[in-house]
mmCIF file of C-alpha atoms and ligand atoms in Angstrom:
data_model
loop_
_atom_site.group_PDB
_atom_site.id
_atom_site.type_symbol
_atom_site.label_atom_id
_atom_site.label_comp_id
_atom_site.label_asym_id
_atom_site.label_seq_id
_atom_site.Cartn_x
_atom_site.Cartn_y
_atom_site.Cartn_z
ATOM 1 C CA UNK A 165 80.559 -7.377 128.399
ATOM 2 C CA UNK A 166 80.242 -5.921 125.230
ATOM 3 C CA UNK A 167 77.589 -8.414 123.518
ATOM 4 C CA UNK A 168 75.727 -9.033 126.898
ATOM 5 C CA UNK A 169 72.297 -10.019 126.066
ATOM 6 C CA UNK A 170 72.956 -11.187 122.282
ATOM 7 C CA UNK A 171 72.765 -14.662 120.298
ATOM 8 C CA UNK A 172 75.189 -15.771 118.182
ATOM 9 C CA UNK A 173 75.432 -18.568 115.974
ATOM 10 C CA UNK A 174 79.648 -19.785 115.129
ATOM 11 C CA UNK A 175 80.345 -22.244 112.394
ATOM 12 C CA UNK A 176 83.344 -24.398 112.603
ATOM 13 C CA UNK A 177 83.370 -23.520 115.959
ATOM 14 C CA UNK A 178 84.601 -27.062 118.091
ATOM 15 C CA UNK A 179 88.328 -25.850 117.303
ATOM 16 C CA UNK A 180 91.253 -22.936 115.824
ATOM 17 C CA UNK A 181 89.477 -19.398 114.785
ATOM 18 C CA UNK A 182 85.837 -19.909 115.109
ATOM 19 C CA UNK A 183 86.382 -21.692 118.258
ATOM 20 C CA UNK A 184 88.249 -18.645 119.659
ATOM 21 C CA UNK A 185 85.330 -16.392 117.859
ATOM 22 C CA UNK A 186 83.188 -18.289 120.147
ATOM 23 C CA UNK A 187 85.068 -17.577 123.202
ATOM 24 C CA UNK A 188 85.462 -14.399 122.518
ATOM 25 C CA UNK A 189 81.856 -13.948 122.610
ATOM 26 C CA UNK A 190 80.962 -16.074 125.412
ATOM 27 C CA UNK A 191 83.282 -14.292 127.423
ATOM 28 C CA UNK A 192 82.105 -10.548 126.095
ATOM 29 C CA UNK A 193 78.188 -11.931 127.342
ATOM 30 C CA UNK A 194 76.973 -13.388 124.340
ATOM 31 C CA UNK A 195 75.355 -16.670 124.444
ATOM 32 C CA UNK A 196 76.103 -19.314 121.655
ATOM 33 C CA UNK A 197 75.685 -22.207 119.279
ATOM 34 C CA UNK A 198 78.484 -23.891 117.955
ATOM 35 C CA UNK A 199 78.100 -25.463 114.754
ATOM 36 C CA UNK A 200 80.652 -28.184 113.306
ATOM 37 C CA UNK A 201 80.410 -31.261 111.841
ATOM 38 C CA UNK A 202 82.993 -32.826 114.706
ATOM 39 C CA UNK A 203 80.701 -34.214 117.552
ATOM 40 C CA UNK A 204 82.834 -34.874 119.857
ATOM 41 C CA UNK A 205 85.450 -31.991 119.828
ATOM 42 C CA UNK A 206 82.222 -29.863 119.397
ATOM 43 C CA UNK A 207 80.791 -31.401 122.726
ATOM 44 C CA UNK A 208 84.168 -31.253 124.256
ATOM 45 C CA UNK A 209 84.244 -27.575 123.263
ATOM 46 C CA UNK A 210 80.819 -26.233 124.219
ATOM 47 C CA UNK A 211 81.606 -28.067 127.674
ATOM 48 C CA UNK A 212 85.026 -25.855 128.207
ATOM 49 C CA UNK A 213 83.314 -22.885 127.087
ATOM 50 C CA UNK A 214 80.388 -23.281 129.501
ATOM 51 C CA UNK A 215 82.551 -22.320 131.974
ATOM 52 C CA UNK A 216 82.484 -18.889 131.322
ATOM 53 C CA UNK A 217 78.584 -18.387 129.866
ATOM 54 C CA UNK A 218 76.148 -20.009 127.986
ATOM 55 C CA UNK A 219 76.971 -22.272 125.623
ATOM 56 C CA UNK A 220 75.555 -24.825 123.201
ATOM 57 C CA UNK A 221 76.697 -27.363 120.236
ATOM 58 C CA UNK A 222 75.085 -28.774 117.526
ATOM 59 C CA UNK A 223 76.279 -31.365 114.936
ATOM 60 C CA UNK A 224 75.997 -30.558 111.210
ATOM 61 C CA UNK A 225 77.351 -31.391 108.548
ATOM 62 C CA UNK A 226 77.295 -28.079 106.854
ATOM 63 C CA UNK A 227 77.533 -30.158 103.085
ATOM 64 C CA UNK A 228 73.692 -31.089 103.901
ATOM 65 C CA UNK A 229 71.809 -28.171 102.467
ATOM 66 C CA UNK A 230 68.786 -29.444 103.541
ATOM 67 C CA UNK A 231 69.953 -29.158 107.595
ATOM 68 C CA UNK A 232 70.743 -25.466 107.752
ATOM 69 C CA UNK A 233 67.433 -24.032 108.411
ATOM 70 C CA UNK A 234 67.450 -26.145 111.263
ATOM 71 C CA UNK A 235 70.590 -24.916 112.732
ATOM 72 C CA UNK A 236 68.779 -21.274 112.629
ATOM 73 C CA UNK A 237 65.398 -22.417 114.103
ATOM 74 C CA UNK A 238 67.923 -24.585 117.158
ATOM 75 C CA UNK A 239 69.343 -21.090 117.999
ATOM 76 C CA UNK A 240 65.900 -19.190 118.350
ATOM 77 C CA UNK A 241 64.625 -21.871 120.127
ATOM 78 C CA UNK A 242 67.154 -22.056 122.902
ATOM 79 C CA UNK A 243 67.885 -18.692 123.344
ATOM 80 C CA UNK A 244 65.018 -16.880 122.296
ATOM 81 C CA UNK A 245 66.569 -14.716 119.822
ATOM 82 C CA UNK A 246 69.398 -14.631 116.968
ATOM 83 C CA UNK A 247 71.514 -11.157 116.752
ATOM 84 C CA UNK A 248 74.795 -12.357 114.978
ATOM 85 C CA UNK A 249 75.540 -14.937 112.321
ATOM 86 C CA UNK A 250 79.186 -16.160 111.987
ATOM 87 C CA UNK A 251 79.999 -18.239 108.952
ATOM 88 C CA UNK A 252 83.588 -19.418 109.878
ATOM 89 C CA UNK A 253 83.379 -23.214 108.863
ATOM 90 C CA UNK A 254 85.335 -23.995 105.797
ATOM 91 C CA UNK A 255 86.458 -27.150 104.192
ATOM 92 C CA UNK A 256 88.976 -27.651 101.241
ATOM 93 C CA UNK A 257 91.849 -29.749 99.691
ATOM 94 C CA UNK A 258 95.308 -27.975 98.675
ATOM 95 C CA UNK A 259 95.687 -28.972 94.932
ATOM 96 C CA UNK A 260 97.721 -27.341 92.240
ATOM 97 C CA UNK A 261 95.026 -26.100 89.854
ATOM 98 C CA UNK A 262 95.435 -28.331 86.745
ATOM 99 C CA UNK A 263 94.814 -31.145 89.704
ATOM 100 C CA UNK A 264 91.804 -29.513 91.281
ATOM 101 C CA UNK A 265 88.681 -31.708 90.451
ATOM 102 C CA UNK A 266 85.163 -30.544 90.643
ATOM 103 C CA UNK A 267 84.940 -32.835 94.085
ATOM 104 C CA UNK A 268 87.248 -30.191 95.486
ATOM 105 C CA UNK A 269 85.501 -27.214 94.027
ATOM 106 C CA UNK A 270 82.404 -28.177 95.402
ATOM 107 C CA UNK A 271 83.865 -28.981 98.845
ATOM 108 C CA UNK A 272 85.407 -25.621 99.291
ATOM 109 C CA UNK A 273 81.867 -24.177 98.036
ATOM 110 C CA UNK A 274 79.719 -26.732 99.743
ATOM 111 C CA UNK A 275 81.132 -25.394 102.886
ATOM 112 C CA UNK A 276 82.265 -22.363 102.609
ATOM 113 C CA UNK A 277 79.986 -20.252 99.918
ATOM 114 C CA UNK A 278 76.607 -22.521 99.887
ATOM 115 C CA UNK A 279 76.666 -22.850 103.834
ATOM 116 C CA UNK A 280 77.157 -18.885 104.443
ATOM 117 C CA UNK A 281 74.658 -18.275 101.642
ATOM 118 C CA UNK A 282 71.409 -20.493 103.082
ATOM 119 C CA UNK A 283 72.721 -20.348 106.393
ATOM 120 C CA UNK A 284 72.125 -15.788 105.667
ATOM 121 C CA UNK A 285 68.987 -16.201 103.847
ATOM 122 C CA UNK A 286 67.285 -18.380 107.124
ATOM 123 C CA UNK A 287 68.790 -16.513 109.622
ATOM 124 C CA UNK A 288 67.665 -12.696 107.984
ATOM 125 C CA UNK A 289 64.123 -12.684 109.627
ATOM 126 C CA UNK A 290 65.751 -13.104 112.719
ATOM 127 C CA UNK A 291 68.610 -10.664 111.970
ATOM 128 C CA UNK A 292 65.659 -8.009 111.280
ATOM 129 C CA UNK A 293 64.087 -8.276 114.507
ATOM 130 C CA UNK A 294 67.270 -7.811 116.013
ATOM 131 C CA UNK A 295 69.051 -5.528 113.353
ATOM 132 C CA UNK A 296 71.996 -7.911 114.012
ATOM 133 C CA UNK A 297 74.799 -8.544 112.188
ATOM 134 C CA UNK A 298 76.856 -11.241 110.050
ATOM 135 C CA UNK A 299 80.050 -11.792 110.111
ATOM 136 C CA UNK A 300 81.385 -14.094 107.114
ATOM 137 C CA UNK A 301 85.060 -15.180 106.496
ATOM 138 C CA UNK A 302 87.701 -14.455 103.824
ATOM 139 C CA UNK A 303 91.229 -15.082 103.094
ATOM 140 C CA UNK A 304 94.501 -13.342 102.014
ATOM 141 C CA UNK A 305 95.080 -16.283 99.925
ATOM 142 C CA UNK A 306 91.754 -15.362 97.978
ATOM 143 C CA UNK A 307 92.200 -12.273 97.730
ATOM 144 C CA UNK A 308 96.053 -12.333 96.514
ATOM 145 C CA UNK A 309 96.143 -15.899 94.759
ATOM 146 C CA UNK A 310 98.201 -18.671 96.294
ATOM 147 C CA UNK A 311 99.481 -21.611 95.096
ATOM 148 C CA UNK A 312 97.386 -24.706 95.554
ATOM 149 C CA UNK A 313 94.325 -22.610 96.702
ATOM 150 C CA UNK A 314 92.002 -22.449 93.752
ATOM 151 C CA UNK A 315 88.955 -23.981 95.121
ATOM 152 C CA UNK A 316 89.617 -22.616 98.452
ATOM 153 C CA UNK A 317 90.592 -19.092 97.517
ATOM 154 C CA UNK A 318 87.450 -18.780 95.044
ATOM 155 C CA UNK A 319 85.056 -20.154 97.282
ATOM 156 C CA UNK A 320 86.783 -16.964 99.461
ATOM 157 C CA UNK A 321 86.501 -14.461 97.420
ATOM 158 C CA UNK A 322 83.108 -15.913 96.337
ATOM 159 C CA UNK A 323 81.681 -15.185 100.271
ATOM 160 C CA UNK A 324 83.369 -11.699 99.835
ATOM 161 C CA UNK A 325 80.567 -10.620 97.147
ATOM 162 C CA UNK A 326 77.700 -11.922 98.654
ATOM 163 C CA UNK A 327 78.891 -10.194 102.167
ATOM 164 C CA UNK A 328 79.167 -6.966 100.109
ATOM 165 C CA UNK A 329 75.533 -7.169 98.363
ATOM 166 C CA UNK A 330 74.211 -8.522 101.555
ATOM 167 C CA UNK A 331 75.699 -5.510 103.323
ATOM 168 C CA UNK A 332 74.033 -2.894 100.341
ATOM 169 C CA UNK A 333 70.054 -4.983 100.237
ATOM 170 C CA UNK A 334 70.533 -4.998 104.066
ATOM 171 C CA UNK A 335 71.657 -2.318 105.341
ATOM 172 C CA UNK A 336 68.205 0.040 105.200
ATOM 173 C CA UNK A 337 67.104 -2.670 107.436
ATOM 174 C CA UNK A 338 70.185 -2.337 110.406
ATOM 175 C CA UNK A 339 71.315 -5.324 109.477
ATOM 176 C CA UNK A 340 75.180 -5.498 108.934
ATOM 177 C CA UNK A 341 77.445 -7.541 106.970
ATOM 178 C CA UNK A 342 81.309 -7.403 107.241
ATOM 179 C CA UNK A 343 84.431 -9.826 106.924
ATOM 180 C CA UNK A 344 86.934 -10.678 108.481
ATOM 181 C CA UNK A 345 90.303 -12.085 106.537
ATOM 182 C CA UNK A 346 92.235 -13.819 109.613
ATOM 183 C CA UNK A 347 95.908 -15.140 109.982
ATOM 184 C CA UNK A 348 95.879 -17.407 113.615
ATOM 185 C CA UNK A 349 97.404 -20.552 115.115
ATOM 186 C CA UNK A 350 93.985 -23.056 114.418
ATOM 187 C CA UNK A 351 94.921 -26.555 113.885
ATOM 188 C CA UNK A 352 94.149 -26.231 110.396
ATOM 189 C CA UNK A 353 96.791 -23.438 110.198
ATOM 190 C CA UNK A 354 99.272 -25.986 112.224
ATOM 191 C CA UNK A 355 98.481 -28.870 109.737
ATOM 192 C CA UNK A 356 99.465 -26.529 106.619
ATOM 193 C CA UNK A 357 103.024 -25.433 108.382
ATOM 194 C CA UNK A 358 103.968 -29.691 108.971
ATOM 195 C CA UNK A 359 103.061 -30.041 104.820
ATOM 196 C CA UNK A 360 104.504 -26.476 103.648
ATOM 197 C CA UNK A 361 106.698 -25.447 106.201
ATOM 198 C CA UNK A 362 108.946 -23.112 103.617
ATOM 199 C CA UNK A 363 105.772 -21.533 102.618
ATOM 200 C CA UNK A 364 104.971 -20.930 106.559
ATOM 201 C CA UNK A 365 108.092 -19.787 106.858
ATOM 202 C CA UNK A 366 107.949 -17.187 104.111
ATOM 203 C CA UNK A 367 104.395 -16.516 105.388
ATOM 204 C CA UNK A 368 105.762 -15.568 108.960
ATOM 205 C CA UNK A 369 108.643 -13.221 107.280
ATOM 206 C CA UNK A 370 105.912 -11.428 105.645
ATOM 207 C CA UNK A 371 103.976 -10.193 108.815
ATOM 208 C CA UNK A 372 105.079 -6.978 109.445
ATOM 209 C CA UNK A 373 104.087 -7.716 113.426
ATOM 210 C CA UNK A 374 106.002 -10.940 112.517
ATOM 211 C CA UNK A 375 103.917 -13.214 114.814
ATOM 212 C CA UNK A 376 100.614 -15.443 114.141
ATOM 213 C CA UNK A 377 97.451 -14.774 115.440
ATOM 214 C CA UNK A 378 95.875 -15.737 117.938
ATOM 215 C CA UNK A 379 92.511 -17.158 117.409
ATOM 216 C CA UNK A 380 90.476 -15.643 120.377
ATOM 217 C CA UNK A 381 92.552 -12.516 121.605
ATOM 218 C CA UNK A 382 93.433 -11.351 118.051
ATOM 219 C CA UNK A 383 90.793 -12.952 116.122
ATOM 220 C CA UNK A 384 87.957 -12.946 118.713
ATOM 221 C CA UNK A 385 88.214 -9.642 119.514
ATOM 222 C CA UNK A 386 87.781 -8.721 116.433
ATOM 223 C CA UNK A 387 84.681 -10.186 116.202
ATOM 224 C CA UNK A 388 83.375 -9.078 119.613
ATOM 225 C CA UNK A 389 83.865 -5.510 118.056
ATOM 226 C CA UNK A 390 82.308 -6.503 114.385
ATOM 227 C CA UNK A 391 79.134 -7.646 116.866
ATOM 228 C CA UNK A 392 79.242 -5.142 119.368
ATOM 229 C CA UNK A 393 77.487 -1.659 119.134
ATOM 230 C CA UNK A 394 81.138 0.043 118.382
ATOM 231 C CA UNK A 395 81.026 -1.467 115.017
ATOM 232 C CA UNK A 396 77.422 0.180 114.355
ATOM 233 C CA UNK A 397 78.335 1.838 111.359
ATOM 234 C CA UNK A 398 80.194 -0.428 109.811
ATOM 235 C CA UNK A 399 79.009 -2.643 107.229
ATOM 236 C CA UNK A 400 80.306 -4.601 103.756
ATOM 237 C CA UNK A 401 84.245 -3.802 104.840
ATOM 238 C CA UNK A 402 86.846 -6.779 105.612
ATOM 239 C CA UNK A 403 89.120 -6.119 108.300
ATOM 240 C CA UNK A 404 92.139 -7.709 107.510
ATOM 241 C CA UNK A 405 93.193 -9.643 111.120
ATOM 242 C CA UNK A 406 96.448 -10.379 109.761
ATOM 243 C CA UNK A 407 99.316 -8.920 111.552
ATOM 244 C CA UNK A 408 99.357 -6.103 108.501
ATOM 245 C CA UNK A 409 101.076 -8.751 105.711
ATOM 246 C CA UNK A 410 98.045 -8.017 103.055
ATOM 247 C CA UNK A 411 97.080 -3.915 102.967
ATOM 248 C CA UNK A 412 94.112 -3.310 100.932
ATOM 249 C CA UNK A 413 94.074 -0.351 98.446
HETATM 250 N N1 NAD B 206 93.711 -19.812 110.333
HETATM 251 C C1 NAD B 206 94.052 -18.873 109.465
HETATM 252 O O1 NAD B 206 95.135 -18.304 109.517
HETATM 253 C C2 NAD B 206 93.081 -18.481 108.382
HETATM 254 C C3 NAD B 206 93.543 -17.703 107.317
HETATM 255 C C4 NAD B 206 92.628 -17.262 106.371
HETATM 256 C C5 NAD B 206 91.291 -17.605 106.508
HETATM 257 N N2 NAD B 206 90.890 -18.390 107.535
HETATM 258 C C6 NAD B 206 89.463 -18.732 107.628
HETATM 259 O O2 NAD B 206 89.038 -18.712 108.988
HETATM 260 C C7 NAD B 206 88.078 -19.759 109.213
HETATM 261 C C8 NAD B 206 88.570 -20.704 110.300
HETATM 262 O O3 NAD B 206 89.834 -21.216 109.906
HETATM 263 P P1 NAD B 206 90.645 -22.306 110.741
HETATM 264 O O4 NAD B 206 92.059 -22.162 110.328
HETATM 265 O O5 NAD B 206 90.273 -22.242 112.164
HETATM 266 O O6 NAD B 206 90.086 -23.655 110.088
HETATM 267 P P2 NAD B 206 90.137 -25.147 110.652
HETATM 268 O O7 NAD B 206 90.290 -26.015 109.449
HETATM 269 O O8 NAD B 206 91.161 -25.284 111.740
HETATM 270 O O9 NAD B 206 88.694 -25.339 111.289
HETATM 271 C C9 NAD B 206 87.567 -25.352 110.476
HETATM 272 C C10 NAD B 206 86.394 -25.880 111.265
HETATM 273 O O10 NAD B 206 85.298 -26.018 110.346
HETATM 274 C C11 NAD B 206 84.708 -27.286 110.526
HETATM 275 N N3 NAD B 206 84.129 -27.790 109.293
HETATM 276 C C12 NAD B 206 84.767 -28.073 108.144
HETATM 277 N N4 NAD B 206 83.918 -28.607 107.257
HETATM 278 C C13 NAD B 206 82.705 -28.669 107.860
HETATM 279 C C14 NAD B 206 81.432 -29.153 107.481
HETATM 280 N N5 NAD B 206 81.237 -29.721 106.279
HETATM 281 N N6 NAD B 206 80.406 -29.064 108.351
HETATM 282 C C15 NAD B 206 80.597 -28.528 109.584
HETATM 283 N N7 NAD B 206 81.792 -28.069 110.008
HETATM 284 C C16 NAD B 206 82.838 -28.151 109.158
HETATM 285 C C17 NAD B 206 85.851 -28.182 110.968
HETATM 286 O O11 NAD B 206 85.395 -29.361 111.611
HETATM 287 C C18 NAD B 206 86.648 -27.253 111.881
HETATM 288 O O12 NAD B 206 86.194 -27.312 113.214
HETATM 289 C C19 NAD B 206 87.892 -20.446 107.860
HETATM 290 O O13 NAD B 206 86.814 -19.851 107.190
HETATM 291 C C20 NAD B 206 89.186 -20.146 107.148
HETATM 292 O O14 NAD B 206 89.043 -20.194 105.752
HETATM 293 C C21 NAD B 206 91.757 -18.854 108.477
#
């Protein structure tokens, strides 16, 4: 029970990595609030998981700016407390670049950089009291370059830099900020291999461990030990999760 007594909050979490993040937790003590815009998969999700520890859901729509305060203020209010943040929700549309339209930009940074962002700014007086700890996700494909990821893998890289200055302003405080750059069997992961399935393919041969993830005993567990007191001096890194197929310098 290595988060017994903390609070965490998990975008994206009614299904694939965040949703094993949050089961992970649950099942290391933590108690949660699931965040995703999917109602009913959420509800289904925070009902499964409720099994095992304290669990609750709340639908956003993590485009709305003006809701995320709220999501911070839900968590503090039902469990009395916030120690970890985990920005795992992302949204985005596959486009060669030359077809990328600023719709798609501003999905994959409506969701993914502008939700971690405000979501990290309203959750910090909380994260003080607790000197908690955010975890934020990034991507291989940012960091590398992929085809058909522009908006997706800048938006990436994008949360990368504010989870490194947020780790340097915040760390006199306690408060840590790290990343984690997953490769696991979510749906969304699923949906890519039916479209691409040569590029899954060639993704696969690339693993040195040559298996995907799993999104709670791989990915989860990584997360349990970003939260956890282990991980107490350890702040602004990304762990790559990835079965070793991207080694940073
Ligand atoms: N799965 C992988 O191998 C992989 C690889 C690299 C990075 N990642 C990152 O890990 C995280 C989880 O990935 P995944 O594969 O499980 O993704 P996924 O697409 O399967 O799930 C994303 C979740 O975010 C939610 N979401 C999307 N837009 C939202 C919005 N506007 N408001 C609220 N919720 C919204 C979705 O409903 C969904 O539940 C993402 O940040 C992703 O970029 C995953």
């Amino acid at each position: 029970m290595q988060l017994a007594g903390k609070v965490a909050i998990v975008t994206g979490g009614a299904r694939g990595v965040a949703k094993g993040v949050a089961t992970a937790f649950v099942k290391a003590g933590a108690k949660v609030l699931i965040v995703d815009r999917e109602a009913d998969l959420g509800k289904a999700t925070a009902k499964e998981l409720g099994a095992f520890g304290d669990v609750a859901f709340m639908a956003v729509d993590l485009m709305d700016r003006a809701a995320l305060p709220g999501i911070v203020d839900e968590a503090v209010r039902r469990f009395g407390r916030l120690d970890t943040l985990v920005n795992a929700a992302q949204a985005s549309q596959q486009l060669l670049l030359m077809d990328t339209t600023t719709e798609a930009m501003d999905l994959a940074f409506g969701t993914g950089l502008w939700a971690t962002f405000l979501l990290m700014q309203a959750a910090h007086p909380h994260l003080l009291q607790s000197r908690g700890s955010v975890i934020n996700f990034g991507s291989g494909a940012g960091i590398e370059g992929m085809m058909t990821q522009a908006s997706y893998g800048a938006a990436k890289e994008a949360i990368r830099s504010l989870s490194k200055t947020a780790a340097v302003e915040w760390g006199p405080s306690g408060i840590r900020v790290n990343i984690i750059c997953p490769f696991a069997n979510s749906p969304g992961v699923e949906m890519w291999r039916q479209h691409f399935p040569d590029a899954y393919a060639g993704q696969i041969a690339k693993v040195p461990l040559r298996r995907i993830g799993d999104c709670e005993t791989d990915i989860g567990a990584a997360a349990v030990f970003l939260a956890s007191d282990a991980a107490s001096y350890i702040t602004g890194q990304t762990l790559m999760v990835d079965g070793g197929q991207l080694r940073l310098p």
